[in-house]
Short mmCIF file of C-alpha atoms and ligand atoms in Angstrom, two decimals:
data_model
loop_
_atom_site.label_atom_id
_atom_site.label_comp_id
_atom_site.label_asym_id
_atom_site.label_seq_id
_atom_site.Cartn_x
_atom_site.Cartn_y
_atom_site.Cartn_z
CA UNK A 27 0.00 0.00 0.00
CA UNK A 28 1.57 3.35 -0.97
CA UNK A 29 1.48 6.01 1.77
CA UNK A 30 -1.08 8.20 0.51
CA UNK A 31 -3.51 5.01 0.50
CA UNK A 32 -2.50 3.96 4.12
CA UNK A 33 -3.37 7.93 5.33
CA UNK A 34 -6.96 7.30 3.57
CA UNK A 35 -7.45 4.07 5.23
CA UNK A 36 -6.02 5.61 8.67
CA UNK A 37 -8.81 8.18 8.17
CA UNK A 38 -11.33 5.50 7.53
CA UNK A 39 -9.92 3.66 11.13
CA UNK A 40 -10.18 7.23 12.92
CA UNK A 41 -13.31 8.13 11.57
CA UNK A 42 -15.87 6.71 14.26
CA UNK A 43 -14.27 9.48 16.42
CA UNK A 44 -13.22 6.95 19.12
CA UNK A 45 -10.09 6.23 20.11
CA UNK A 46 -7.67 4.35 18.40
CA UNK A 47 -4.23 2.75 19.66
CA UNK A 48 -1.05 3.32 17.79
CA UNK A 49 -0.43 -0.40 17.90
CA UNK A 50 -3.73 -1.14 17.13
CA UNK A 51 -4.24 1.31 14.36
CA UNK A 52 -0.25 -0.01 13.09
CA UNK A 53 -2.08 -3.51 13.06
CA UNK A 54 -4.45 -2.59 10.72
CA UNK A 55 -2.24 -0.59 8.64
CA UNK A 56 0.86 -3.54 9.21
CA UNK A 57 3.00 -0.14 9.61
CA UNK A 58 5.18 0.61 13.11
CA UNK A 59 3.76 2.66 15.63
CA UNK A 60 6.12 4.99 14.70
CA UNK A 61 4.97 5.07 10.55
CA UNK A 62 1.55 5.56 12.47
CA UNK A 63 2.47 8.79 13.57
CA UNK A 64 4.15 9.68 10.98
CA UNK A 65 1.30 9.23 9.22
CA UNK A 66 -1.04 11.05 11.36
CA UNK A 67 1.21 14.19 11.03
CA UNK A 68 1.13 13.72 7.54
CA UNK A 69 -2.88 14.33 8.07
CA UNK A 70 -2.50 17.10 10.35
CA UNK A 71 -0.51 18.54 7.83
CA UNK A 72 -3.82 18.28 5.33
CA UNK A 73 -5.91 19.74 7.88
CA UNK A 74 -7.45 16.68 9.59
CA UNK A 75 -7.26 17.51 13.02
CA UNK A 76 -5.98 14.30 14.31
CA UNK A 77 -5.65 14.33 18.33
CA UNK A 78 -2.86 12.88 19.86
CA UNK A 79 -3.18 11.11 23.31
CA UNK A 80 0.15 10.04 24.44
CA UNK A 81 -1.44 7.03 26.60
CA UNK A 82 -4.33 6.14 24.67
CA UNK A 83 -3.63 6.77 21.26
CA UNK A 84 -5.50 8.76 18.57
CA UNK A 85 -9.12 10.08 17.69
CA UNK A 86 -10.75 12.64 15.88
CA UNK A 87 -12.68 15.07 17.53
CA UNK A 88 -16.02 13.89 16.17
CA UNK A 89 -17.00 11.52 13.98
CA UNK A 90 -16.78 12.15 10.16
CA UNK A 91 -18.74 10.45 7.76
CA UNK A 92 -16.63 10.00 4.82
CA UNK A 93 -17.10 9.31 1.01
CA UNK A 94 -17.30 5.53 -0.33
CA UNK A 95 -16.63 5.32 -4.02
CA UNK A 96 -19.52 1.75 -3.62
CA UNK A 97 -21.76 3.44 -1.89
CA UNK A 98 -22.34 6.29 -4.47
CA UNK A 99 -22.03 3.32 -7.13
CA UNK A 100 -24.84 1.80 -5.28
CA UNK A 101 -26.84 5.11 -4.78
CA UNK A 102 -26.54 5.98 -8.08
CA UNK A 103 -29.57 4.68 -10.41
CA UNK A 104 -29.09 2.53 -13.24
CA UNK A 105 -29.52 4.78 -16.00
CA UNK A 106 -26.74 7.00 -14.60
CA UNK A 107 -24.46 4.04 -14.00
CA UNK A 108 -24.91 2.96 -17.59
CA UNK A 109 -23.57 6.51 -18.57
CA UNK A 110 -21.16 7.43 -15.56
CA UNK A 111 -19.41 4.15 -16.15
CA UNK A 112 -16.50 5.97 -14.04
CA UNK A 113 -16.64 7.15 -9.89
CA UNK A 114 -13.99 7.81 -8.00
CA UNK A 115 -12.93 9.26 -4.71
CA UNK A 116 -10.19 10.51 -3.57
CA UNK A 117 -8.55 12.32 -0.63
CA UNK A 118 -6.98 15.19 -1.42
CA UNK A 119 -6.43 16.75 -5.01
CA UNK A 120 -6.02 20.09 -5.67
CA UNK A 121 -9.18 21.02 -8.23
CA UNK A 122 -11.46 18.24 -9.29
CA UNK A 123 -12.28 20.37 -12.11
CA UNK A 124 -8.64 20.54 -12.93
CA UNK A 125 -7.92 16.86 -12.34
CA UNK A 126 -10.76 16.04 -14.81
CA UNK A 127 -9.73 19.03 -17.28
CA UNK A 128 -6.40 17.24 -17.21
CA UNK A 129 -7.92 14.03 -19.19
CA UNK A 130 -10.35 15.70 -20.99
CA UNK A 131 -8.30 15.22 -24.11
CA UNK A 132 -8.40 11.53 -24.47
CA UNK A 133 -11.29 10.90 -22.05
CA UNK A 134 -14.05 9.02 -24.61
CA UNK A 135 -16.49 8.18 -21.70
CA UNK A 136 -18.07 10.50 -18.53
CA UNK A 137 -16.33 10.41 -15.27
CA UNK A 138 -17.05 11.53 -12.26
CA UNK A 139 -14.79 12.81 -9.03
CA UNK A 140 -14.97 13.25 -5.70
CA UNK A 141 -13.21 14.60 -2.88
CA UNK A 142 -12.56 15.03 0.46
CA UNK A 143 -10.68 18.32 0.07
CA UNK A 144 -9.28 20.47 -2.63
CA UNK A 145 -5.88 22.21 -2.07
CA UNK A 146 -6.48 24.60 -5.30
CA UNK A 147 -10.33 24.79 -5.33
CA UNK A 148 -11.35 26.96 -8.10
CA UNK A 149 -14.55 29.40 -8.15
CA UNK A 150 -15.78 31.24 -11.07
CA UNK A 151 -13.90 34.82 -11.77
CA UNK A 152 -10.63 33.48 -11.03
CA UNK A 153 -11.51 33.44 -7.70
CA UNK A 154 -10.31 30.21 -5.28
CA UNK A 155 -12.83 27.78 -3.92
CA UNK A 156 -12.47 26.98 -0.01
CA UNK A 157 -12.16 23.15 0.69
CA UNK A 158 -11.52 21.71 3.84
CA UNK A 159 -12.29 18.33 5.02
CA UNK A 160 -14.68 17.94 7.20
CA UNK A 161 -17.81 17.34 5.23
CA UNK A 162 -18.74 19.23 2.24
CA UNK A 163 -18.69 17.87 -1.32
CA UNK A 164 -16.24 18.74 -4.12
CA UNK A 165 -17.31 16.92 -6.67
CA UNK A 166 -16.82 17.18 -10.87
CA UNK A 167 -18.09 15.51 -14.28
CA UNK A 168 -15.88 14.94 -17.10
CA UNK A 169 -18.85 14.96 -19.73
CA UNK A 170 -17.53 14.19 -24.02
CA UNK A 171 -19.87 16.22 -26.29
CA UNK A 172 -19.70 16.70 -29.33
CA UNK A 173 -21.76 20.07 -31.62
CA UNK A 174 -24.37 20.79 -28.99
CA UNK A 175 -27.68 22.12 -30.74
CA UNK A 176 -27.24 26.27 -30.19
CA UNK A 177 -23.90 25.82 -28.86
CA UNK A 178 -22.82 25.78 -25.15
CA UNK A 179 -24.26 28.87 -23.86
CA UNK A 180 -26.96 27.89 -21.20
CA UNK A 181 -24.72 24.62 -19.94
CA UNK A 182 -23.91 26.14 -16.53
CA UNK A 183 -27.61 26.98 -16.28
CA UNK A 184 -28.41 23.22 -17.18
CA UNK A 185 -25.58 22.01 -14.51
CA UNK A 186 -27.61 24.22 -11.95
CA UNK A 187 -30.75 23.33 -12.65
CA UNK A 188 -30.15 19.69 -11.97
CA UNK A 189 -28.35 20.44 -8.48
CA UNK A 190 -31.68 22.17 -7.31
CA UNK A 191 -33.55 19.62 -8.47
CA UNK A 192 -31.00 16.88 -6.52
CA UNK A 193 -31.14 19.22 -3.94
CA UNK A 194 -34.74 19.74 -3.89
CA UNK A 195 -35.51 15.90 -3.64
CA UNK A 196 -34.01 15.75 -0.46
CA UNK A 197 -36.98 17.73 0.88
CA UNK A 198 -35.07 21.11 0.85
CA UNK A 199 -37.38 23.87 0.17
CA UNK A 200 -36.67 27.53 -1.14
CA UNK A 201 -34.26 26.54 -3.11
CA UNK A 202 -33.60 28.77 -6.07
CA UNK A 203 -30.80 30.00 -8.65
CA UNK A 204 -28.85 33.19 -8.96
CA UNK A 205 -28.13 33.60 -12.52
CA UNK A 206 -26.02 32.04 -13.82
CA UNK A 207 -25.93 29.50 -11.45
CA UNK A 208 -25.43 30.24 -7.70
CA UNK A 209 -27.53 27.39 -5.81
CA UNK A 210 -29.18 30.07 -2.74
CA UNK A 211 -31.93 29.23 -0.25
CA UNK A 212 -33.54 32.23 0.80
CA UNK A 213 -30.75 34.24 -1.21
CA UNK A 214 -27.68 32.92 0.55
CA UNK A 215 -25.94 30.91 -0.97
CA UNK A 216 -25.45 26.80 -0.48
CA UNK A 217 -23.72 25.55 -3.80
CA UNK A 218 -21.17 27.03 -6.45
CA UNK A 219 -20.78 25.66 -9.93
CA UNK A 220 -17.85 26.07 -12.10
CA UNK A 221 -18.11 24.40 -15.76
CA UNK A 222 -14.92 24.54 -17.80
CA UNK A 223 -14.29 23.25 -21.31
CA UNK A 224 -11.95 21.31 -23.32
CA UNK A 225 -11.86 21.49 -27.43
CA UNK A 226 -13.98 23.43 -29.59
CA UNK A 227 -17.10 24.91 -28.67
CA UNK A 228 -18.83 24.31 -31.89
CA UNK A 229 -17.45 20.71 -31.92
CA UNK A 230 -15.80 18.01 -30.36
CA UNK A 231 -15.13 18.79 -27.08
CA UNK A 232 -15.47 17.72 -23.03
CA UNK A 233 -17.50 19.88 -20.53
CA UNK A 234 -16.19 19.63 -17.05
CA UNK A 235 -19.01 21.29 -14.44
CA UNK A 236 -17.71 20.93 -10.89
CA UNK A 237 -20.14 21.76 -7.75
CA UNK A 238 -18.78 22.48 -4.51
CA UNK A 239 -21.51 21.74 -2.33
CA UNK A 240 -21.92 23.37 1.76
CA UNK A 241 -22.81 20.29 4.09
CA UNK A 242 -21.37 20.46 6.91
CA UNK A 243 -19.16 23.49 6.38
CA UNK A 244 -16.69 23.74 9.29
CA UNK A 245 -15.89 26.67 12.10
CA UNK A 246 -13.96 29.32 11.20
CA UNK A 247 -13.46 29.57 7.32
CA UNK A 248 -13.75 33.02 6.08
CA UNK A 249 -16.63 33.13 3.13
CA UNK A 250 -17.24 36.39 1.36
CA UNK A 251 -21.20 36.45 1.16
CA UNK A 252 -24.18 35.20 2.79
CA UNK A 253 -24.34 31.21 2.80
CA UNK A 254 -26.04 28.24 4.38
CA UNK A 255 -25.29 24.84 4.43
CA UNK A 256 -27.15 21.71 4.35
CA UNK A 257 -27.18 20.73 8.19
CA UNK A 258 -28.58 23.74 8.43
CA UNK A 259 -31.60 24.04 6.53
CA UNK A 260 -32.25 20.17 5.95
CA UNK A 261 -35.06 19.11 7.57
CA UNK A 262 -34.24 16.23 9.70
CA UNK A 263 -31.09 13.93 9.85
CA UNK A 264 -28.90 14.40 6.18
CA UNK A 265 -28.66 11.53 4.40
CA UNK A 266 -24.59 9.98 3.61
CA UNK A 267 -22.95 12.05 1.70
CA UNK A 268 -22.41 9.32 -0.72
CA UNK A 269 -25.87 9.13 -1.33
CA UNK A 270 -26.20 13.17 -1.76
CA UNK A 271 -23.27 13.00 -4.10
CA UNK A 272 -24.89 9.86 -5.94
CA UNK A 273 -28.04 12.45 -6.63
CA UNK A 274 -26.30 14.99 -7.89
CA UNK A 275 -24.82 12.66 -10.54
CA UNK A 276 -27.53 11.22 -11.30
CA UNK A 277 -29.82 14.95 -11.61
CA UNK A 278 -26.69 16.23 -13.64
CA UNK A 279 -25.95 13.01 -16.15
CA UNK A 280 -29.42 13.51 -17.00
CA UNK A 281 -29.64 17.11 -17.93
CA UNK A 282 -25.91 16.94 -20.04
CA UNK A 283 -27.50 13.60 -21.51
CA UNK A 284 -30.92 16.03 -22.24
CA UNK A 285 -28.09 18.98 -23.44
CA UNK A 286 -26.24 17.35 -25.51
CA UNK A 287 -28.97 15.98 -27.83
CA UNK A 288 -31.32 19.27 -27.82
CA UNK A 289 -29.59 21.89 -26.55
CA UNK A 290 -30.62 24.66 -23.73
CA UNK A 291 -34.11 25.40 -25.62
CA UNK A 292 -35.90 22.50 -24.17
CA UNK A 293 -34.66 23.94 -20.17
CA UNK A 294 -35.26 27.86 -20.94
CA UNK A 295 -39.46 27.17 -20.45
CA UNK A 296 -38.99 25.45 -17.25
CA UNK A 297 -35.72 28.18 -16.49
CA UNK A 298 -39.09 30.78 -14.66
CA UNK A 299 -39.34 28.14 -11.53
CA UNK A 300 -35.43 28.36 -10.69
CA UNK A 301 -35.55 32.21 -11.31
CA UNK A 302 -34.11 33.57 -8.30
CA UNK A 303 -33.92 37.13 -9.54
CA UNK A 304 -37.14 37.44 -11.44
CA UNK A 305 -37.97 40.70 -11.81
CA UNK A 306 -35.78 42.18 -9.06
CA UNK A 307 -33.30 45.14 -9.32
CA UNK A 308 -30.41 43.73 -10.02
CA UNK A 309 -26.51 44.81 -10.69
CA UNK A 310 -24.83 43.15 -13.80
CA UNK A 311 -21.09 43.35 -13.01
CA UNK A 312 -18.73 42.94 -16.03
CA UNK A 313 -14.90 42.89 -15.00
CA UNK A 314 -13.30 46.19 -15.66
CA UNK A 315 -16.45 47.40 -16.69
CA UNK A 316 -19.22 49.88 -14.82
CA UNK A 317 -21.57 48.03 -13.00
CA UNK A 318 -25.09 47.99 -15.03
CA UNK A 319 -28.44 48.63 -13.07
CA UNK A 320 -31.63 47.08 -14.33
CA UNK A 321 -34.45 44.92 -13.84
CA UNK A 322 -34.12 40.97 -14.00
CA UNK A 323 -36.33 38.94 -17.20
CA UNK A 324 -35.33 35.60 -17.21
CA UNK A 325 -33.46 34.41 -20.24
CA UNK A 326 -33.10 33.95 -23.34
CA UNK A 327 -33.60 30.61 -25.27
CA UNK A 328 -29.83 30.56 -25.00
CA UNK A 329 -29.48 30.94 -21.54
CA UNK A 330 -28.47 34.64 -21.75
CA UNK A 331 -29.67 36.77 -18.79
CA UNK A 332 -32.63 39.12 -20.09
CA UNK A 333 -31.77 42.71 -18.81
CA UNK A 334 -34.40 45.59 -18.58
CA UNK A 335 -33.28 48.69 -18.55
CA UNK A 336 -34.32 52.55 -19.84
CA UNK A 337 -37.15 50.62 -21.44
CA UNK A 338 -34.90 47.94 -23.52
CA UNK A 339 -34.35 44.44 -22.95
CA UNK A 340 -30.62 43.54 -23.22
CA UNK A 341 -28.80 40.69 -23.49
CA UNK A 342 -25.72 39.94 -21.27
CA UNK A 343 -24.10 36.35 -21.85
CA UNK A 344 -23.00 33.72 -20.11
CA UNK A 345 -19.00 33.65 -18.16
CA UNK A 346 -18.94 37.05 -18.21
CA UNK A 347 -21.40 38.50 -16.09
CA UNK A 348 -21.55 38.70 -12.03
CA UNK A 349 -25.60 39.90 -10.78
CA UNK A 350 -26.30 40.54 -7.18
CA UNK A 351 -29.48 41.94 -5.58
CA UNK A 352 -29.29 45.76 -4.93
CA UNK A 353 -29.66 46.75 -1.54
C1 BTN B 412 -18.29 29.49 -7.62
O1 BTN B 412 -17.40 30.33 -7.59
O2 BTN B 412 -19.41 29.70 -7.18
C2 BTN B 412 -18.01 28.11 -8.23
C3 BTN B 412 -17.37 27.19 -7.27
C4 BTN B 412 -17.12 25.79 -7.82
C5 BTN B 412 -16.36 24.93 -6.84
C6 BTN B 412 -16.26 23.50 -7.28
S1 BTN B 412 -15.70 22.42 -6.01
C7 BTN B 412 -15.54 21.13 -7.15
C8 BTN B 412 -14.97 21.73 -8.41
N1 BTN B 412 -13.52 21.80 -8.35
C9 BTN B 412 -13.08 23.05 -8.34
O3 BTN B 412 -11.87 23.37 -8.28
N2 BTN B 412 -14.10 23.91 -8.38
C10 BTN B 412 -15.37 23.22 -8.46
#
């Protein structure tokens, strides 16, 4: 077993929360006590806050419930499996989006990844993506397309469309999307969505839409808005992760299956009941640019954001475009 698969099993001994003897925990691993600890540092040092109990051995402060590459197999339903013929789940990487972007060259079939914790998470604008472990979901699709009907415009809307509806089967109400696809309940947000491309556009080519989903999201982060997380506004115990992650596949393989055949125009009717910014004053913020004032319409049957203003209806396009809800 190579070291970085003996610190993911370690996690999987520690994660009941109880505690754990070095010889015990070296038994399992058939390391030293000493490669135990060398191996719980090596944790620490990826910000899983290990305790050390010189007498009685290790623990985690409280139990974590981690992700099972079988049990989002399982979770997943059969139509998805058929398509996502590829899950994995991994530790620590440093973007899932960039790990997937990586193979999206000779990829021929969708993947999907998962993990713990990102050390590079990326956010839309260039800005980073914080990802510690400890219970939220970082999770991407390596998708192959090829000439989308209309082009690739309203994707991102698409991606976001299915994570409400994942999201929404879990009995979470309120849910709703900023354009172009901020998942918020009651305007704060709970999920980001970040779809990068490989290849042309018009043609061949491999979508890569990564979510970064608030579960449990820990103490102490710094985030730079208004958000929520699932604990908090699910009603009732959460289901596994695994099995949250396993819906989100299966909501998104379904849409890009839907997108990649027809296009955004058979989403932009049903785009009204997502609409988190219908008809509200809203800000359109183009980098480098003067913010824009106006009055939220929907969108277009490309996915473009519909923008009322001095009695015209504009049209500002997807990637570009930041909106937020004047105050
Ligand atoms: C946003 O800025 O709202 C988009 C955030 C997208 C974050 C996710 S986490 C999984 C995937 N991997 C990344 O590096 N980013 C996306």
């Amino acid at each position: 077993m190579r070291d970085k698969d003996r610190g993911f099993r370690l996690l999987e001994l520690l994660a009941d929360g109880e505690m754990h003897s070095g010889e015990t925990l070296g038994n399992a691993l058939g390391v030293t006590r000493a490669a135990v600890w060398k191996l719980v540092r090596q944790l620490r040092e990826q910000g899983v806050p290990v305790h050390a109990d010189r007498r009685h051995g290790y623990h985690l402060p409280t139990p974590v419930e981690l992700l099972h590459k079988s049990a989002v197999e399982t979770h997943m339903d059969r139509l998805t499996r058929s398509r996502v013929s590829e899950v994995r789940v991994e530790f620590s990487v440093d973007s899932t989006n960039a790990r997937l972007l990586a193979e999206a060259g000779t990829a021929d079939h969708p993947i999907a990844l998962l993990a713990e914790q990102q050390t590079a998470g990326r956010g839309r604008r260039g800005r980073p993506w914080q990802s510690p472990f400890g219970g939220n979901l970082y999770l991407s699709l390596l998708w192959p397309m090829d000439q989308v009907p209309g082009g690739l415009s309203g994707l991102s809307l698409v991606v976001g469309m299915a994570v409400v509806d994942a999201l929404s089967n879990l009995g979470i109400p309120d849910l709703a999307l900023k354009w172009p696809n901020d998942v918020v309940w009651r305007q704060r947000k709970l999920a980001g969505i970040l779809v990068e491309m490989h290849g042309q556009p018009d043609g061949l080519c491999a979508v890569v839409p990564g979510i970064g989903l608030n579960v449990h999201v820990p103490e102490g982060g710094t985030i730079d808005q208004p958000w929520v997380d699932l604990a908090g506004v699910h009603p009732g115990a959460l289901p596994s992760r695994s099995r949250i992650a396993a819906g989100l596949i299966d909501a998104i393989a379904s849409n890009l299956a839907q997108f990649a055949t027809s296009g955004f125009e058979p989403f932009a009717a049903a785009w009204f009941r997502y609409d988190a910014l219908a008809d509200a004053q809203v800000r359109v913020e183009v980098d480098g640019r003067d913010p824009v004032s106006g009055t939220a319409r929907g969108v277009d049957t490309d996915g473009a954001l519909l923008l009322e203003r001095a009695g015209a209806v504009e049209r500002w396009t997807i990637g570009e475009v930041s909106v937020r809800r004047e105050s």
